[in-house]
Amino acid sequence: DEYTIEHIMPQNENLSSQWKAELGPDWERIQKTYLHTLGNLTLTGYNSEYSDRPFGEKRNMKGGFAESPLKLNKDVSNQERWNEITIKNRAESLAEQATKVWMIPILDVKTLDSDKPKKSSESTYTLEDYPFLANDPLKSVFAELRKQILILDPCVTEEILKLYIAYKAETNFVDIVPQAKRLRLSLNIEYSEINDPKGICKDVSALGRWGNGDVEVGLSSIDEIPYAIGLIRQAFEKQMGNGME
C-alpha cells in the first residue's frame, strides 16, 4: 500500500541543470515525449524523498533504485545514465515481458459479443450538438484532446451529454464543456491532491459548475494538451486506485 508511481525523469518542467545535462540538448522534447510513457515509470515507496533529484542520486541514495526489492527496478539500478535511449529500451523490454505475463485470451465470438459495452438508449446527443466544436481552432484542439484521453486505458469510455462530454472509467474522471474560446475541463479529484507545477488549476469546490469534480482547467490550444493530459491522468489514476506523485 505504500508504493506509488514514480516518474524517473521528473514531471517538473523547470528541470534542474543536472537533468538537462543528463537528457542532452534536446531535453525539452524528450521530457514532453517520454514523461508519462512506460519506460519512464516505476514503483517506489520513497516518492517524496526522490522528488526531482538527479538520476544518480535516485539510484544510489538510501532507499534508492539500487536498494529496491522490486524486480521492476533492477534494470533501472543498472543504468549509468537516464536519457531517451534508456527510456525507449526499458519500455521495449517491459512491453515484451507484459505480453508474456498478460497473454491475450482466445474467446469465441458469442462471448466477445456478450461483453461488448451496451449503448445507452437514453443519450441522443452527438458532437454536432456543440456549435463551438464546429470550427477550428477549437475543433482541432478537442479532436486531439479526445484522442489522448481515450488512449489512456482501454476501459475509458465517452458519453456525450446535453451540457458536457464525459470520460469515464468507473465513473467520470474528466468532463469537457466546450465554450466559445476554450474547453473547460472539470477534473474529478480534490484540489489539494492535484500536482500542478504551472498553477493553472482552479478550485471550484465551492462554485456551481457543469461537470464533476473540484478542479477546473481551461484549454485553448493544442500546445497545452500534453500538460493537460498529465493533470487528467492524475484524476484517472486516483479513480483507479493507482496512486500518484
Coordinates of C-alpha atoms in Angstrom, one line a residue:
D1 CA 0.0 0.0 0.0
E2 CA 3.0 2.3 0.4
Y3 CA 4.1 2.1 -3.2
T4 CA 3.3 4.9 -5.6
I5 CA 4.1 5.7 -9.3
E6 CA 7.5 7.4 -9.7
H7 CA 8.5 9.3 -12.8
I8 CA 12.2 8.6 -13.1
M9 CA 12.7 11.7 -15.3
P10 CA 10.7 14.3 -13.2
Q11 CA 7.4 15.9 -14.1
N12 CA 8.7 19.4 -13.2
E13 CA 9.0 21.3 -16.5
N14 CA 11.7 23.5 -14.8
L15 CA 14.3 20.7 -14.9
S16 CA 17.5 21.2 -12.9
S17 CA 20.8 21.8 -14.8
Q18 CA 21.8 18.2 -13.9
W19 CA 18.7 16.7 -15.5
K20 CA 19.1 18.9 -18.6
A21 CA 22.7 17.7 -18.9
E22 CA 21.5 14.1 -18.4
L23 CA 19.0 14.3 -21.2
G24 CA 21.1 16.4 -23.6
P25 CA 20.4 19.5 -25.7
D26 CA 17.1 18.1 -26.8
W27 CA 15.9 17.7 -23.2
E28 CA 12.6 19.6 -23.7
R29 CA 11.4 17.4 -26.5
I30 CA 12.5 14.2 -24.6
Q31 CA 10.6 15.2 -21.4
K32 CA 7.5 16.2 -23.3
T33 CA 7.6 12.9 -25.4
Y34 CA 8.5 10.3 -22.8
L35 CA 7.5 11.7 -19.4
H36 CA 4.3 9.6 -18.9
T37 CA 5.4 6.6 -21.0
L38 CA 6.1 3.1 -19.8
G39 CA 9.9 3.3 -19.9
N40 CA 10.0 6.3 -17.5
L41 CA 7.5 4.9 -14.9
T42 CA 8.2 2.6 -12.0
L43 CA 7.1 2.0 -8.4
T44 CA 8.7 3.2 -5.2
G45 CA 8.0 3.7 -1.6
Y46 CA 10.2 6.8 -1.5
N47 CA 8.4 9.1 -3.9
S48 CA 8.7 12.3 -1.7
E49 CA 12.4 11.6 -1.0
Y50 CA 13.2 11.1 -4.7
S51 CA 11.5 14.4 -5.7
D52 CA 13.4 15.9 -8.6
R53 CA 16.8 14.6 -7.6
P54 CA 19.3 13.8 -10.4
F55 CA 19.2 10.2 -11.6
G56 CA 22.5 9.2 -9.9
E57 CA 21.1 10.3 -6.6
K58 CA 17.8 8.5 -7.1
R59 CA 19.8 5.4 -7.9
N60 CA 22.4 5.4 -5.1
M61 CA 20.6 7.2 -2.2
K62 CA 19.3 5.3 0.9
G63 CA 16.2 3.6 -0.4
G64 CA 17.2 4.3 -4.0
F65 CA 16.7 2.2 -7.0
A66 CA 19.9 0.2 -6.2
E67 CA 18.4 -0.9 -2.9
S68 CA 14.9 -1.6 -4.3
P69 CA 13.5 -5.1 -3.6
L70 CA 11.3 -4.8 -6.8
K71 CA 12.5 -6.7 -9.9
L72 CA 10.9 -3.8 -11.8
N73 CA 13.7 -1.5 -10.6
K74 CA 16.6 -3.9 -11.3
D75 CA 17.2 -2.6 -14.8
V76 CA 16.9 1.0 -13.6
S77 CA 19.6 0.4 -10.9
N78 CA 22.0 -1.0 -13.6
Q79 CA 21.9 2.2 -15.7
E80 CA 24.7 4.8 -15.7
R81 CA 22.6 7.4 -17.5
W82 CA 18.9 8.2 -17.9
N83 CA 18.1 9.6 -21.3
E84 CA 15.9 9.0 -24.4
I85 CA 17.7 5.7 -25.4
T86 CA 17.5 4.3 -21.9
I87 CA 13.8 5.1 -21.6
K88 CA 13.0 3.6 -25.0
N89 CA 15.0 0.4 -24.3
R90 CA 13.3 -0.1 -21.0
A91 CA 9.9 0.4 -22.5
E92 CA 10.5 -2.2 -25.2
S93 CA 11.8 -4.7 -22.5
L94 CA 8.8 -4.1 -20.2
A95 CA 6.3 -4.3 -23.1
E96 CA 7.8 -7.6 -24.3
Q97 CA 7.5 -9.0 -20.7
A98 CA 4.0 -7.8 -20.4
T99 CA 2.8 -9.7 -23.5
K100 CA 4.1 -12.9 -21.8
V101 CA 2.6 -12.2 -18.4
W102 CA -0.8 -11.0 -19.6
M103 CA -1.4 -13.1 -22.7
I104 CA -4.4 -12.3 -24.9
P105 CA -7.2 -14.7 -24.2
I106 CA -8.7 -16.7 -27.0
L107 CA -12.5 -16.2 -26.8
D108 CA -15.3 -17.2 -29.1
V109 CA -17.5 -14.7 -30.9
K110 CA -20.5 -15.2 -28.7
T111 CA -18.5 -14.5 -25.5
L112 CA -17.0 -11.4 -27.1
D113 CA -20.4 -10.1 -28.2
S114 CA -21.9 -10.6 -24.7
D115 CA -19.1 -8.5 -23.1
K116 CA -19.3 -5.5 -25.5
P117 CA -20.4 -2.3 -23.8
K118 CA -24.1 -1.7 -24.1
K119 CA -25.0 1.6 -25.9
S120 CA -27.2 3.8 -23.7
S121 CA -30.6 4.5 -25.3
E122 CA -31.1 7.5 -23.0
S123 CA -28.4 9.7 -24.6
T124 CA -29.4 11.1 -28.0
Y125 CA -26.8 13.8 -28.2
T126 CA -23.8 14.0 -30.6
L127 CA -20.8 16.3 -31.0
E128 CA -22.9 18.2 -33.6
D129 CA -25.0 19.5 -30.7
Y130 CA -22.0 21.5 -29.6
P131 CA -21.7 24.5 -32.0
F132 CA -18.4 25.7 -30.5
L133 CA -16.8 22.5 -31.8
A134 CA -17.8 23.1 -35.4
N135 CA -14.9 25.2 -36.4
D136 CA -11.1 25.5 -35.8
P137 CA -9.1 26.1 -33.8
L138 CA -11.3 24.6 -31.1
K139 CA -12.4 21.7 -33.3
S140 CA -8.8 20.5 -33.7
V141 CA -8.0 21.1 -30.1
F142 CA -10.9 19.0 -29.0
A143 CA -10.2 16.2 -31.5
E144 CA -6.6 15.8 -30.3
L145 CA -7.6 16.0 -26.6
R146 CA -10.3 13.5 -27.1
K147 CA -7.9 11.1 -28.8
Q148 CA -5.3 11.4 -26.0
I149 CA -8.0 10.8 -23.3
L150 CA -9.4 7.7 -25.0
I151 CA -6.0 6.0 -25.3
L152 CA -5.2 6.4 -21.6
D153 CA -6.7 3.0 -21.0
P154 CA -9.0 0.5 -22.8
C155 CA -11.6 0.9 -20.0
V156 CA -12.1 4.6 -20.8
T157 CA -15.5 5.4 -22.4
E158 CA -17.0 8.6 -23.8
E159 CA -20.6 9.8 -23.1
I160 CA -21.9 12.9 -24.9
L161 CA -24.5 14.6 -22.7
K162 CA -26.5 17.7 -23.1
L163 CA -24.3 20.1 -21.1
Y164 CA -20.8 18.4 -21.3
I165 CA -18.9 15.5 -22.7
A166 CA -17.9 12.9 -20.1
Y167 CA -15.0 10.5 -20.0
K168 CA -15.4 7.6 -17.6
A169 CA -13.6 4.6 -16.1
E170 CA -15.5 3.6 -13.0
T171 CA -17.3 6.9 -13.2
N172 CA -16.5 10.4 -14.7
F173 CA -12.8 11.4 -14.2
V174 CA -12.9 14.4 -16.6
D175 CA -15.8 16.3 -18.2
I176 CA -15.4 18.8 -21.0
V177 CA -17.6 21.8 -21.6
P178 CA -16.9 23.4 -25.0
Q179 CA -17.0 27.2 -24.7
A180 CA -16.6 30.0 -27.3
K181 CA -12.8 30.3 -27.0
R182 CA -11.7 27.4 -24.9
L183 CA -12.5 23.9 -23.5
R184 CA -13.4 24.0 -19.8
L185 CA -12.2 20.8 -18.1
S186 CA -13.7 19.5 -14.8
L187 CA -11.3 17.0 -13.1
N188 CA -12.9 14.6 -10.6
I189 CA -10.2 15.0 -8.0
E190 CA -9.8 17.1 -4.9
Y191 CA -7.9 20.4 -5.4
S192 CA -5.5 19.6 -2.6
E193 CA -4.5 16.4 -4.4
I194 CA -3.6 17.7 -7.8
N195 CA 0.0 18.1 -8.8
D196 CA 0.0 21.3 -10.9
P197 CA 3.5 22.9 -11.2
K198 CA 2.2 25.5 -13.7
G199 CA -0.6 26.6 -11.3
I200 CA -3.3 26.6 -14.0
C201 CA -5.9 24.6 -12.0
K202 CA -8.7 26.4 -10.2
D203 CA -10.5 25.2 -7.1
V204 CA -14.3 25.2 -7.9
S205 CA -15.4 23.1 -5.0
A206 CA -17.5 25.9 -3.6
L207 CA -18.8 27.0 -7.0
G208 CA -21.6 25.7 -9.2
R209 CA -20.3 24.2 -12.4
W210 CA -21.4 21.7 -15.1
G211 CA -19.3 18.6 -14.8
N212 CA -18.0 16.6 -11.9
G213 CA -15.0 17.4 -9.7
D214 CA -13.4 20.2 -7.7
V215 CA -10.7 21.1 -10.2
E216 CA -11.2 23.3 -13.3
V217 CA -8.7 23.7 -16.2
G218 CA -9.0 25.9 -19.3
L219 CA -7.6 24.7 -22.6
S220 CA -7.5 26.7 -25.8
S221 CA -4.5 25.3 -27.9
I222 CA -3.0 22.0 -29.0
D223 CA 0.3 23.0 -27.4
E224 CA -1.4 22.9 -24.0
I225 CA -2.7 19.4 -24.4
P226 CA 0.4 17.4 -23.1
Y227 CA 0.3 19.3 -19.8
A228 CA -3.5 18.9 -19.5
I229 CA -3.2 15.2 -20.1
G230 CA -0.8 15.0 -17.2
L231 CA -3.5 16.6 -15.0
I232 CA -6.2 14.4 -16.4
R233 CA -4.1 11.3 -15.9
Q234 CA -3.9 12.1 -12.2
A235 CA -7.7 12.2 -11.9
F236 CA -7.9 8.9 -13.8
E237 CA -5.2 7.2 -11.7
K238 CA -6.9 8.5 -8.5
Q239 CA -10.1 6.9 -9.5
M240 CA -8.5 3.6 -10.5
G241 CA -6.6 3.5 -7.2
N242 CA -3.2 3.5 -8.8
G243 CA -1.7 6.3 -6.6
M244 CA 0.2 9.2 -8.0
E245 CA 3.1 11.6 -7.3

